[in-house]
mmCIF file of C-alpha atoms in Angstrom:
data_model
loop_
_atom_site.group_PDB
_atom_site.id
_atom_site.type_symbol
_atom_site.label_atom_id
_atom_site.label_comp_id
_atom_site.label_asym_id
_atom_site.label_seq_id
_atom_site.Cartn_x
_atom_site.Cartn_y
_atom_site.Cartn_z
ATOM 1 C CA MET A 1 1.718 20.984 24.969
ATOM 2 C CA ALA A 2 0.551 23.496 22.448
ATOM 3 C CA LEU A 3 1.938 22.088 19.407
ATOM 4 C CA TRP A 4 -0.757 19.032 20.804
ATOM 5 C CA ASP A 5 -3.997 20.923 21.903
ATOM 6 C CA LYS A 6 -4.721 23.461 19.690
ATOM 7 C CA GLU A 7 -4.976 22.102 16.002
ATOM 8 C CA GLN A 8 -4.180 18.447 14.928
ATOM 9 C CA LYS A 9 -1.422 18.137 13.133
ATOM 10 C CA PRO A 10 -0.685 15.465 10.959
ATOM 11 C CA TRP A 11 2.764 16.384 10.392
ATOM 12 C CA LEU A 12 3.689 15.986 14.233
ATOM 13 C CA HIS A 13 2.167 12.635 13.977
ATOM 14 C CA GLY A 14 4.338 11.689 11.029
ATOM 15 C CA ALA A 15 7.138 12.832 12.867
ATOM 16 C CA ILE A 16 6.030 10.646 15.720
ATOM 17 C CA THR A 17 6.004 7.405 13.461
ATOM 18 C CA VAL A 18 8.948 7.690 11.986
ATOM 19 C CA LEU A 19 10.564 8.107 15.197
ATOM 20 C CA LEU A 20 8.648 5.468 16.449
ATOM 21 C CA GLY A 21 9.267 3.226 13.811
ATOM 22 C CA PHE A 22 12.950 3.432 14.140
ATOM 23 C CA PHE A 23 12.678 3.032 18.280
ATOM 24 C CA ILE A 24 11.160 -0.236 16.994
ATOM 25 C CA LEU A 25 13.750 -1.279 14.982
ATOM 26 C CA TRP A 26 16.531 -0.255 17.641
ATOM 27 C CA ILE A 27 14.829 -2.471 19.976
ATOM 28 C CA MET A 28 14.122 -5.231 17.839
ATOM 29 C CA ILE A 29 18.040 -5.277 16.998
ATOM 30 C CA LEU A 30 18.730 -5.198 20.106
ATOM 31 C CA THR A 31 16.309 -8.528 21.216
ATOM 32 C CA PRO A 32 16.145 -10.712 19.270
ATOM 33 C CA ARG A 33 14.420 -13.070 20.736
ATOM 34 C CA LEU A 34 11.269 -10.584 20.568
ATOM 35 C CA HIS A 35 11.706 -10.263 17.172
ATOM 36 C CA PHE A 36 11.577 -13.599 16.562
ATOM 37 C CA PHE A 37 8.896 -13.797 18.604
ATOM 38 C CA LEU A 38 6.774 -11.290 16.705
ATOM 39 C CA VAL A 39 7.406 -12.810 13.621
ATOM 40 C CA ASP A 40 6.537 -16.040 14.122
ATOM 41 C CA GLY A 41 3.510 -14.391 15.623
ATOM 42 C CA VAL A 42 2.387 -12.602 12.989
ATOM 43 C CA ASN A 43 3.671 -15.359 10.128
ATOM 44 C CA THR A 44 1.482 -17.833 12.244
ATOM 45 C CA LEU A 45 -1.334 -15.566 12.032
ATOM 46 C CA LEU A 46 -1.103 -15.654 8.801
ATOM 47 C CA TYR A 47 -0.845 -19.264 7.940
ATOM 48 C CA TYR A 48 -4.350 -19.958 6.776
ATOM 49 C CA PRO A 49 -5.286 -17.028 5.425
ATOM 50 C CA GLU A 50 -2.198 -17.485 2.380
ATOM 51 C CA LYS A 51 -2.587 -20.985 2.083
ATOM 52 C CA PRO A 52 -4.669 -20.754 -1.245
ATOM 53 C CA SER A 53 -1.915 -18.359 -2.475
ATOM 54 C CA MET A 54 0.814 -20.728 -1.492
ATOM 55 C CA GLN A 55 -0.938 -23.452 -2.943
ATOM 56 C CA LEU A 56 -1.561 -21.294 -6.219
ATOM 57 C CA ARG A 57 2.167 -20.723 -6.255
ATOM 58 C CA ASN A 58 2.455 -24.649 -6.214
ATOM 59 C CA VAL A 59 0.355 -25.261 -9.078
ATOM 60 C CA VAL A 60 1.728 -23.273 -11.258
ATOM 61 C CA LYS A 61 5.364 -24.201 -10.158
ATOM 62 C CA TYR A 62 5.218 -27.695 -10.565
ATOM 63 C CA SER A 63 2.519 -27.439 -13.759
ATOM 64 C CA SER A 64 5.193 -25.115 -15.231
ATOM 65 C CA ASN A 65 8.081 -27.386 -14.477
ATOM 66 C CA TRP A 66 6.513 -30.937 -14.846
ATOM 67 C CA VAL A 67 7.768 -32.268 -17.777
ATOM 68 C CA LEU A 68 11.524 -31.026 -17.455
ATOM 69 C CA GLU A 69 11.522 -32.079 -13.452
ATOM 70 C CA ARG A 70 9.960 -36.170 -14.842
ATOM 71 C CA ALA A 71 13.284 -36.531 -17.149
ATOM 72 C CA THR A 72 15.026 -35.385 -14.690
ATOM 73 C CA LEU A 73 13.833 -37.131 -11.502
ATOM 74 C CA ASN A 74 13.839 -40.605 -13.767
ATOM 75 C CA GLU A 75 17.209 -40.046 -14.569
ATOM 76 C CA ARG A 76 17.992 -40.214 -10.623
ATOM 77 C CA VAL A 77 15.942 -42.756 -10.229
ATOM 78 C CA ASP A 78 17.849 -44.631 -12.592
ATOM 79 C CA GLN A 79 21.138 -43.722 -11.470
ATOM 80 C CA LEU A 80 19.992 -44.577 -8.285
ATOM 81 C CA GLU A 81 18.822 -47.446 -8.354
ATOM 82 C CA LEU A 82 22.047 -48.828 -9.665
ATOM 83 C CA LYS A 83 24.026 -47.504 -6.995
ATOM 84 C CA ASN A 84 21.736 -49.387 -4.854
ATOM 85 C CA GLN A 85 22.093 -52.732 -6.457
ATOM 86 C CA ALA A 86 25.674 -51.638 -6.638
ATOM 87 C CA LEU A 87 25.654 -51.142 -2.701
ATOM 88 C CA LEU A 88 23.276 -54.867 -2.086
ATOM 89 C CA GLU A 89 26.076 -57.067 -3.740
ATOM 90 C CA ALA A 90 28.813 -55.574 -1.459
ATOM 91 C CA LEU A 91 27.110 -55.645 1.200
ATOM 92 C CA GLN A 92 25.964 -59.887 0.315
ATOM 93 C CA ARG A 93 29.857 -60.130 -0.553
ATOM 94 C CA ALA A 94 30.557 -58.956 2.729
ATOM 95 C CA GLN A 95 28.193 -61.156 4.259
ATOM 96 C CA VAL A 96 26.544 -58.009 5.891
ATOM 97 C CA PRO A 97 22.735 -58.329 7.016
ATOM 98 C CA VAL A 98 20.780 -55.430 4.952
ATOM 99 C CA PRO A 99 19.328 -52.874 7.727
ATOM 100 C CA GLU A 100 15.911 -51.679 6.869
ATOM 101 C CA PRO A 101 15.305 -47.839 5.953
ATOM 102 C CA LYS A 102 14.397 -45.927 8.785
ATOM 103 C CA GLU A 103 14.830 -42.674 7.449
ATOM 104 C CA THR A 104 12.103 -40.208 6.509
ATOM 105 C CA PHE A 105 11.930 -37.135 4.847
ATOM 106 C CA THR A 106 9.109 -34.861 5.497
ATOM 107 C CA PRO A 107 8.545 -32.269 2.662
ATOM 108 C CA ALA A 108 7.820 -28.467 3.561
ATOM 109 C CA GLN A 109 7.679 -25.718 1.412
ATOM 110 C CA VAL A 110 9.109 -22.065 2.101
ATOM 111 C CA THR A 111 7.001 -19.281 3.429
ATOM 112 C CA LEU A 112 9.894 -16.789 3.757
ATOM 113 C CA ARG A 113 12.752 -16.119 2.613
ATOM 114 C CA TYR A 114 14.296 -11.872 3.183
ATOM 115 C CA ALA A 115 15.864 -10.462 0.699
ATOM 116 C CA GLU A 116 18.764 -9.395 3.109
ATOM 117 C CA ALA A 117 19.700 -12.538 3.910
ATOM 118 C CA TRP A 118 19.082 -14.565 0.819
ATOM 119 C CA TRP A 119 21.873 -16.677 1.033
ATOM 120 C CA ARG A 120 21.702 -17.225 4.848
ATOM 121 C CA GLU A 121 17.962 -18.651 6.097
ATOM 122 C CA ILE A 122 14.762 -19.847 5.259
ATOM 123 C CA ARG A 123 11.451 -20.155 6.576
ATOM 124 C CA VAL A 124 9.636 -23.433 6.193
ATOM 125 C CA ASP A 125 5.665 -24.400 6.738
ATOM 126 C CA LYS A 126 7.249 -28.216 9.053
ATOM 127 C CA GLY A 127 7.609 -27.505 12.519
ATOM 128 C CA ALA A 128 8.506 -29.869 15.959
ATOM 129 C CA ARG A 129 4.425 -31.360 15.368
ATOM 130 C CA HIS A 130 5.714 -32.720 11.911
ATOM 131 C CA GLY A 131 8.928 -34.463 13.580
ATOM 132 C CA VAL A 132 11.809 -31.732 12.386
ATOM 133 C CA VAL A 133 14.073 -31.225 15.194
ATOM 134 C CA GLU A 134 16.686 -28.650 15.523
ATOM 135 C CA GLY A 135 20.348 -29.586 13.516
ATOM 136 C CA ALA A 136 18.347 -31.817 11.147
ATOM 137 C CA ALA A 137 19.705 -31.833 7.415
ATOM 138 C CA VAL A 138 17.840 -30.088 4.723
ATOM 139 C CA THR A 139 17.776 -30.688 0.848
ATOM 140 C CA SER A 140 16.492 -29.980 -2.124
ATOM 141 C CA ASP A 141 16.187 -32.316 -4.983
ATOM 142 C CA GLY A 142 18.236 -34.838 -3.458
ATOM 143 C CA HIS A 143 21.077 -32.408 -2.765
ATOM 144 C CA LEU A 144 21.680 -30.557 0.909
ATOM 145 C CA ALA A 145 20.377 -26.838 0.908
ATOM 146 C CA GLY A 146 21.157 -26.119 4.698
ATOM 147 C CA ARG A 147 20.419 -27.347 8.556
ATOM 148 C CA VAL A 148 17.657 -26.451 10.496
ATOM 149 C CA SER A 149 18.570 -23.641 13.348
ATOM 150 C CA ARG A 150 15.067 -22.883 14.974
ATOM 151 C CA VAL A 151 12.339 -25.006 14.900
ATOM 152 C CA GLY A 152 8.986 -24.004 16.285
ATOM 153 C CA ASP A 153 5.408 -25.953 16.485
ATOM 154 C CA ASN A 154 4.317 -25.657 12.673
ATOM 155 C CA TYR A 155 7.194 -23.722 11.219
ATOM 156 C CA CYS A 156 11.245 -24.118 11.117
ATOM 157 C CA TRP A 157 13.488 -21.916 10.188
ATOM 158 C CA VAL A 158 16.616 -23.422 7.710
ATOM 159 C CA GLU A 159 20.303 -22.457 7.885
ATOM 160 C CA LEU A 160 21.072 -22.203 3.988
ATOM 161 C CA ILE A 161 24.831 -23.570 2.675
ATOM 162 C CA THR A 162 25.596 -20.637 1.206
ATOM 163 C CA SER A 163 25.351 -19.142 4.979
ATOM 164 C CA ALA A 164 29.102 -17.808 5.828
ATOM 165 C CA SER A 165 27.725 -19.122 9.140
ATOM 166 C CA PHE A 166 27.641 -22.944 7.853
ATOM 167 C CA LEU A 167 30.205 -25.634 8.420
ATOM 168 C CA MET A 168 29.970 -29.121 7.455
ATOM 169 C CA ALA A 169 31.651 -31.946 7.799
ATOM 170 C CA SER A 170 31.727 -33.441 3.990
ATOM 171 C CA ALA A 171 33.892 -35.434 1.930
ATOM 172 C CA VAL A 172 35.184 -35.360 -1.884
ATOM 173 C CA ASP A 173 33.411 -38.867 -3.186
ATOM 174 C CA GLU A 174 36.385 -39.561 -5.780
ATOM 175 C CA THR A 175 38.956 -39.467 -3.347
ATOM 176 C CA ARG A 176 37.803 -39.801 0.587
ATOM 177 C CA ASP A 177 39.521 -36.500 1.449
ATOM 178 C CA LEU A 178 37.412 -35.057 3.963
ATOM 179 C CA GLY A 179 36.790 -31.221 4.139
ATOM 180 C CA VAL A 180 34.598 -28.899 5.862
ATOM 181 C CA VAL A 181 32.035 -27.039 3.840
ATOM 182 C CA ASN A 182 31.326 -23.041 3.898
ATOM 183 C CA GLY A 183 29.352 -20.416 2.522
ATOM 184 C CA ASP A 184 29.840 -16.555 2.629
ATOM 185 C CA ASP A 185 25.611 -15.285 2.694
ATOM 186 C CA MET A 186 26.893 -13.888 -1.048
ATOM 187 C CA GLY A 187 25.797 -16.998 -2.483
ATOM 188 C CA ASN A 188 29.458 -18.846 -3.284
ATOM 189 C CA LEU A 189 30.538 -22.166 -1.173
ATOM 190 C CA GLN A 190 33.942 -23.325 -0.722
ATOM 191 C CA LEU A 191 35.452 -26.172 0.477
ATOM 192 C CA LEU A 192 38.152 -26.359 3.438
ATOM 193 C CA PHE A 193 41.129 -27.631 4.847
ATOM 194 C CA ILE A 194 41.915 -29.952 2.226
ATOM 195 C CA PRO A 195 45.943 -30.040 2.063
ATOM 196 C CA GLU A 196 47.899 -28.360 -0.710
ATOM 197 C CA ASP A 197 49.650 -31.819 -1.593
ATOM 198 C CA ARG A 198 45.955 -33.129 -2.530
ATOM 199 C CA GLU A 199 44.899 -33.722 -6.238
ATOM 200 C CA LEU A 200 41.904 -32.264 -6.867
ATOM 201 C CA LYS A 201 39.613 -31.915 -10.296
ATOM 202 C CA ARG A 202 36.788 -29.796 -11.506
ATOM 203 C CA GLY A 203 33.509 -31.988 -11.268
ATOM 204 C CA MET A 204 34.235 -33.879 -8.565
ATOM 205 C CA THR A 205 31.235 -34.421 -5.901
ATOM 206 C CA VAL A 206 31.636 -33.999 -2.496
ATOM 207 C CA SER A 207 28.945 -35.014 0.042
ATOM 208 C CA THR A 208 27.943 -34.839 3.301
ATOM 209 C CA SER A 209 29.964 -37.151 5.973
ATOM 210 C CA LEU A 210 29.247 -38.794 9.202
ATOM 211 C CA MET A 211 29.001 -35.881 11.197
ATOM 212 C CA SER A 212 25.870 -36.025 13.555
ATOM 213 C CA GLU A 213 22.905 -38.616 13.424
ATOM 214 C CA LEU A 214 20.627 -35.476 12.351
ATOM 215 C CA ILE A 215 22.935 -35.755 8.839
ATOM 216 C CA PRO A 216 22.547 -38.645 7.166
ATOM 217 C CA PRO A 217 26.096 -39.220 5.320
ATOM 218 C CA GLY A 218 26.316 -39.626 1.795
ATOM 219 C CA ILE A 219 23.973 -36.403 1.219
ATOM 220 C CA PRO A 220 25.785 -34.440 -2.123
ATOM 221 C CA ILE A 221 26.496 -31.000 -1.389
ATOM 222 C CA GLY A 222 27.694 -30.171 -4.666
ATOM 223 C CA SER A 223 30.664 -30.276 -7.266
ATOM 224 C CA ILE A 224 34.129 -28.480 -7.677
ATOM 225 C CA LEU A 225 34.236 -25.590 -9.689
ATOM 226 C CA ALA A 226 38.326 -24.267 -9.874
ATOM 227 C CA THR A 227 40.566 -24.975 -7.194
ATOM 228 C CA GLU A 228 42.485 -21.382 -6.613
ATOM 229 C CA GLY A 229 45.492 -21.524 -5.260
ATOM 230 C CA THR A 230 46.456 -22.209 -1.573
ATOM 231 C CA LYS A 231 46.384 -20.421 1.614
ATOM 232 C CA ASP A 232 48.051 -21.286 5.576
ATOM 233 C CA GLY A 233 48.927 -24.714 3.254
ATOM 234 C CA PHE A 234 45.411 -25.367 2.034
ATOM 235 C CA LEU A 235 43.789 -25.456 -1.111
ATOM 236 C CA GLN A 236 41.554 -22.566 -2.022
ATOM 237 C CA ILE A 237 38.480 -24.877 -3.901
ATOM 238 C CA ARG A 238 35.834 -23.292 -5.061
ATOM 239 C CA LEU A 239 31.803 -25.927 -5.231
ATOM 240 C CA SER A 240 29.608 -25.560 -7.396
ATOM 241 C CA ALA A 241 25.831 -26.110 -4.682
ATOM 242 C CA GLY A 242 23.718 -29.459 -6.591
ATOM 243 C CA ALA A 243 20.678 -27.679 -4.915
ATOM 244 C CA HIS A 244 18.907 -25.231 -6.833
ATOM 245 C CA LEU A 245 19.654 -22.713 -4.550
ATOM 246 C CA THR A 246 18.481 -19.413 -6.032
ATOM 247 C CA GLN A 247 14.786 -20.973 -6.857
ATOM 248 C CA LEU A 248 13.901 -22.634 -3.919
ATOM 249 C CA TYR A 249 10.651 -23.113 -3.346
ATOM 250 C CA SER A 250 10.220 -26.417 -1.467
ATOM 251 C CA VAL A 251 12.205 -28.554 0.150
ATOM 252 C CA GLU A 252 12.772 -31.784 2.269
ATOM 253 C CA ILE A 253 13.682 -32.328 5.608
ATOM 254 C CA PHE A 254 15.541 -34.774 7.296
ATOM 255 C CA THR A 255 13.429 -36.515 10.230
ATOM 256 C CA GLY A 256 14.965 -40.001 11.233
ATOM 257 C CA ARG A 257 17.498 -41.074 13.306
ATOM 258 C CA ARG A 258 16.272 -38.996 16.281
ATOM 259 C CA VAL A 259 18.770 -38.283 18.894
ATOM 260 C CA GLN A 260 17.574 -40.174 21.825
ATOM 261 C CA MET B 1 -12.375 2.279 4.997
ATOM 262 C CA LEU B 2 -10.366 0.285 7.948
ATOM 263 C CA PHE B 3 -11.879 -2.915 5.877
ATOM 264 C CA LEU B 4 -10.855 -1.839 2.413
ATOM 265 C CA LEU B 5 -7.267 -1.324 4.033
ATOM 266 C CA THR B 6 -7.125 -4.173 4.880
ATOM 267 C CA LEU B 7 -8.125 -6.301 2.006
ATOM 268 C CA LEU B 8 -5.271 -3.944 0.229
ATOM 269 C CA TRP B 9 -2.722 -4.924 2.077
ATOM 270 C CA LEU B 10 -4.200 -8.268 2.442
ATOM 271 C CA LEU B 11 -3.982 -8.302 -1.651
ATOM 272 C CA GLN B 12 -0.121 -7.649 -1.368
ATOM 273 C CA ASP B 13 0.548 -9.905 0.921
ATOM 274 C CA PHE B 14 -1.342 -12.759 -1.062
ATOM 275 C CA ILE B 15 0.479 -11.604 -4.576
ATOM 276 C CA GLN B 16 4.121 -11.044 -2.202
ATOM 277 C CA VAL B 17 3.503 -15.058 -1.136
ATOM 278 C CA PHE B 18 3.206 -15.610 -4.653
ATOM 279 C CA VAL B 19 5.893 -13.868 -6.474
ATOM 280 C CA MET B 20 8.195 -15.190 -3.184
ATOM 281 C CA GLY B 21 11.468 -15.785 -4.725
ATOM 282 C CA ILE B 22 10.974 -13.593 -8.027
ATOM 283 C CA PHE B 23 10.216 -9.995 -6.632
ATOM 284 C CA LEU B 24 9.217 -7.914 -3.804
ATOM 285 C CA VAL B 25 5.966 -6.735 -4.120
ATOM 286 C CA PRO B 26 5.004 -3.154 -4.967
ATOM 287 C CA ASP B 27 3.906 -1.052 -2.492
ATOM 288 C CA ILE B 28 0.363 -1.473 -3.221
ATOM 289 C CA PHE B 29 -0.819 -0.562 0.527
ATOM 290 C CA LEU B 30 1.193 2.238 0.558
ATOM 291 C CA LEU B 31 -0.092 3.915 -2.251
ATOM 292 C CA SER B 32 -3.637 2.803 -2.154
ATOM 293 C CA LEU B 33 -3.622 5.040 1.363
ATOM 294 C CA ILE B 34 -1.561 8.526 -0.740
ATOM 295 C CA LEU B 35 -4.396 8.158 -2.914
ATOM 296 C CA LEU B 36 -7.109 8.206 0.106
ATOM 297 C CA VAL B 37 -4.987 10.832 1.510
ATOM 298 C CA VAL B 38 -5.517 13.096 -1.548
ATOM 299 C CA LEU B 39 -8.638 12.432 -2.224
ATOM 300 C CA ARG B 40 -10.817 14.400 0.122
ATOM 301 C CA GLN B 41 -9.228 13.798 3.606
ATOM 302 C CA GLU B 42 -8.916 17.514 4.328
ATOM 303 C CA HIS B 43 -9.778 17.052 7.647
ATOM 304 C CA LYS B 44 -6.415 16.883 10.160
ATOM 305 C CA ASP B 45 -8.305 13.810 12.001
ATOM 306 C CA ARG B 46 -8.839 11.890 9.367
ATOM 307 C CA GLN B 47 -5.443 12.323 7.877
ATOM 308 C CA ILE B 48 -3.588 11.585 11.141
ATOM 309 C CA ILE B 49 -5.564 8.118 10.951
ATOM 310 C CA LEU B 50 -4.108 7.178 7.977
ATOM 311 C CA ILE B 51 -0.805 8.418 8.845
ATOM 312 C CA TRP B 52 -1.345 5.527 11.626
ATOM 313 C CA ILE B 53 -3.139 2.960 9.307
ATOM 314 C CA ALA B 54 0.072 3.329 7.249
ATOM 315 C CA PHE B 55 2.193 2.696 10.260
ATOM 316 C CA PHE B 56 0.740 -0.386 11.970
ATOM 317 C CA GLY B 57 -0.079 -1.559 8.304
ATOM 318 C CA GLY B 58 4.005 -1.242 7.773
ATOM 319 C CA LEU B 59 4.801 -2.896 10.991
ATOM 320 C CA PHE B 60 2.919 -6.176 9.809
ATOM 321 C CA TRP B 61 4.743 -5.641 6.734
ATOM 322 C CA ASP B 62 7.752 -5.660 8.179
ATOM 323 C CA PHE B 63 7.215 -8.803 11.058
ATOM 324 C CA ARG B 64 5.960 -11.209 8.068
ATOM 325 C CA TRP B 65 8.070 -10.094 4.428
ATOM 326 C CA THR B 66 11.352 -8.025 6.128
ATOM 327 C CA ASN B 67 14.178 -8.580 8.620
ATOM 328 C CA LEU B 68 14.521 -4.893 9.712
ATOM 329 C CA PRO B 69 10.896 -4.467 11.954
ATOM 330 C CA GLY B 70 10.005 -0.684 12.364
ATOM 331 C CA LEU B 71 11.433 0.564 9.088
ATOM 332 C CA THR B 72 8.720 -0.003 6.529
ATOM 333 C CA ALA B 73 6.532 1.112 9.202
ATOM 334 C CA ALA B 74 8.346 4.429 9.949
ATOM 335 C CA PHE B 75 8.969 5.169 6.179
ATOM 336 C CA ASN B 76 4.745 4.358 5.751
ATOM 337 C CA GLY B 77 3.906 6.753 8.338
ATOM 338 C CA GLY B 78 6.480 9.480 6.996
ATOM 339 C CA ALA B 79 5.528 8.910 3.587
ATOM 340 C CA VAL B 80 2.280 9.747 4.145
ATOM 341 C CA ALA B 81 1.978 12.826 6.499
ATOM 342 C CA ALA B 82 4.869 14.124 4.037
ATOM 343 C CA VAL B 83 1.821 14.060 0.763
ATOM 344 C CA ALA B 84 -0.968 14.708 3.431
ATOM 345 C CA TYR B 85 1.505 18.339 3.935
ATOM 346 C CA PHE B 86 2.600 18.830 1.587
ATOM 347 C CA TRP B 87 -0.332 18.341 -0.910
ATOM 348 C CA TYR B 88 -2.764 20.650 1.302
ATOM 349 C CA LYS B 89 0.287 23.061 1.241
ATOM 350 C CA ALA B 90 -0.405 23.224 -2.566
ATOM 351 C CA PRO B 91 -2.771 25.630 -4.241
ATOM 352 C CA VAL B 92 -6.215 23.421 -5.236
ATOM 353 C CA GLN B 93 -5.309 24.491 -8.987
ATOM 354 C CA GLY B 94 -2.107 22.638 -8.384
ATOM 355 C CA ARG B 95 -3.105 19.684 -7.005
ATOM 356 C CA THR B 96 -3.237 17.844 -10.257
ATOM 357 C CA THR B 97 -2.953 13.972 -11.081
ATOM 358 C CA ILE B 98 0.777 14.767 -12.338
ATOM 359 C CA LEU B 99 1.554 16.187 -8.869
ATOM 360 C CA PHE B 100 -0.524 13.213 -7.306
ATOM 361 C CA ALA B 101 1.827 10.910 -9.524
ATOM 362 C CA PHE B 102 5.098 12.458 -9.098
ATOM 363 C CA TYR B 103 4.268 11.987 -4.953
ATOM 364 C CA ALA B 104 3.571 8.148 -5.648
ATOM 365 C CA VAL B 105 6.807 7.350 -7.871
ATOM 366 C CA MET B 106 8.597 8.956 -5.219
ATOM 367 C CA ALA B 107 7.117 7.298 -2.656
ATOM 368 C CA GLN B 108 7.545 3.766 -4.560
ATOM 369 C CA ALA B 109 11.098 4.393 -5.475
ATOM 370 C CA LEU B 110 12.237 5.958 -1.700
ATOM 371 C CA SER B 111 10.318 3.326 -0.063
ATOM 372 C CA GLY B 112 12.235 0.487 -2.187
ATOM 373 C CA VAL B 113 16.226 2.462 -2.477
ATOM 374 C CA LEU B 114 15.487 2.592 1.984
ATOM 375 C CA HIS B 115 15.223 -0.764 1.998
ATOM 376 C CA TYR B 116 17.594 -1.829 -0.773
ATOM 377 C CA VAL B 117 20.185 0.567 1.171
ATOM 378 C CA PHE B 118 18.995 -1.094 4.146
ATOM 379 C CA TRP B 119 19.484 -5.040 3.221
ATOM 380 C CA ASN B 120 23.445 -4.100 3.109
ATOM 381 C CA VAL B 121 24.009 -6.850 0.815
ATOM 382 C CA GLU B 122 25.637 -6.408 -2.623
ATOM 383 C CA SER B 123 24.463 -10.020 -3.873
ATOM 384 C CA GLN B 124 22.322 -9.945 -7.612
ATOM 385 C CA VAL B 125 19.462 -11.020 -6.711
ATOM 386 C CA ALA B 126 18.857 -8.738 -4.477
ATOM 387 C CA ILE B 127 19.433 -5.866 -6.989
ATOM 388 C CA ARG B 128 17.105 -7.919 -8.929
ATOM 389 C CA GLN B 129 14.563 -7.765 -7.272
ATOM 390 C CA PHE B 130 14.578 -4.162 -6.197
ATOM 391 C CA LEU B 131 14.841 -3.425 -9.885
ATOM 392 C CA VAL B 132 11.387 -5.406 -10.966
ATOM 393 C CA GLN B 133 10.296 -4.184 -7.979
ATOM 394 C CA GLN B 134 10.078 -0.809 -9.596
ATOM 395 C CA LEU B 135 9.350 -2.199 -12.861
ATOM 396 C CA MET B 136 6.299 -4.139 -11.821
ATOM 397 C CA SER B 137 4.918 -0.548 -9.801
ATOM 398 C CA VAL B 138 4.180 0.757 -13.160
ATOM 399 C CA PRO B 139 0.654 -0.491 -13.797
ATOM 400 C CA VAL B 140 -0.684 -0.601 -10.290
ATOM 401 C CA LEU B 141 0.590 3.821 -10.289
ATOM 402 C CA VAL B 142 -1.063 3.669 -13.450
ATOM 403 C CA ILE B 143 -4.021 2.149 -11.930
ATOM 404 C CA LEU B 144 -3.927 4.640 -9.275
ATOM 405 C CA CYS B 145 -3.369 7.181 -10.928
ATOM 406 C CA LEU B 146 -6.651 6.895 -13.106
ATOM 407 C CA ILE B 147 -8.574 6.298 -10.393
ATOM 408 C CA PHE B 148 -7.625 10.169 -8.947
ATOM 409 C CA TRP B 149 -8.253 11.291 -12.128
ATOM 410 C CA ARG B 150 -11.708 10.158 -12.592
ATOM 411 C CA SER B 151 -12.230 10.391 -8.385
ATOM 412 C CA SER B 152 -11.298 14.463 -9.471
ATOM 413 C CA ASN B 153 -12.778 15.259 -12.248
ATOM 414 C CA SER B 154 -16.138 13.346 -10.840
ATOM 415 C CA HIS B 155 -16.236 16.183 -8.702
ATOM 416 C CA VAL B 156 -15.448 19.574 -9.929
#
């Protein structure tokens, strides 16, 4: 008590703050739910004050990339129109009625990306109030970027395809071989469980396979970068992600085809 | 003073929102606290207030931007207390702009290194963010040193 009573000692308060800080860190590691609750609380508190800064960032980003993105988007629209035309023709020949489009994608802005979890997860500004549900596919410029992992009212967390815990059923478009896409927390992607007798080549594209109502089949994931030998009877295939994951400022969340 | 520090915290936060994904913003809030603690805060109760402001500012920062809640808070509190302790232990003639610059540079560099070590990832993105943060802290340090220099000169 003598330390405390006789004189105010700033160094003592400094030592207390250090110990308290590490104690809080320990508590947060032990109770992830409390951690997320507080993180989301502070993020919600700052949502409106940060809005002008967020908008300014988007204005700068979109204005600087406008010409380049426009050319890329036009090219993609042309390709999709041709593909759509071919599919419609095939449906007509098979005399299958053309269904009405039901899916929708909700655009969302990235509000948080931890440096230490750079390839694992992001937080975006759309949540349950906007129709976002857990497990829904998240795309960036038409390519799969991840999957919704946790949902709040006005926000949600997205597990990126490069996360080590991310597993997604997928198919090689050219050969229809089925495999599983998996990340490694370091920005690399691999395609697992393709039998070693299959002949896959660099540049072949990989897209989502029918997995659930929340992840429609056919969303492009990326392309084959290299086949690096075999292991346990399966090819070791490296993929290049189609989504620009290093510069992820905005995404689209699949909000159609709800699970009843 | 609390209002000014709140504004500085928000300024750092808004800059981080603006440059999110490109680099980590320098610790404007912590460096400003170090400036305040060395500028005529000889009363120990005021130093203690600044230490706790540093702690809670760091804790809020952790909940907003880092995945390690408590780490920035612990570092901020410890850094402000350490600077206050060593600054006022030094003789008055030795409390120069160079000494202030040394403490500020050390605080910024150690804060960056501590976070980088705790990230525990070897990603190139993490290295880039850390290095750019250190580079971007140079203009902030220069401005704070100028403020210190002017302020200490005007009270000679």
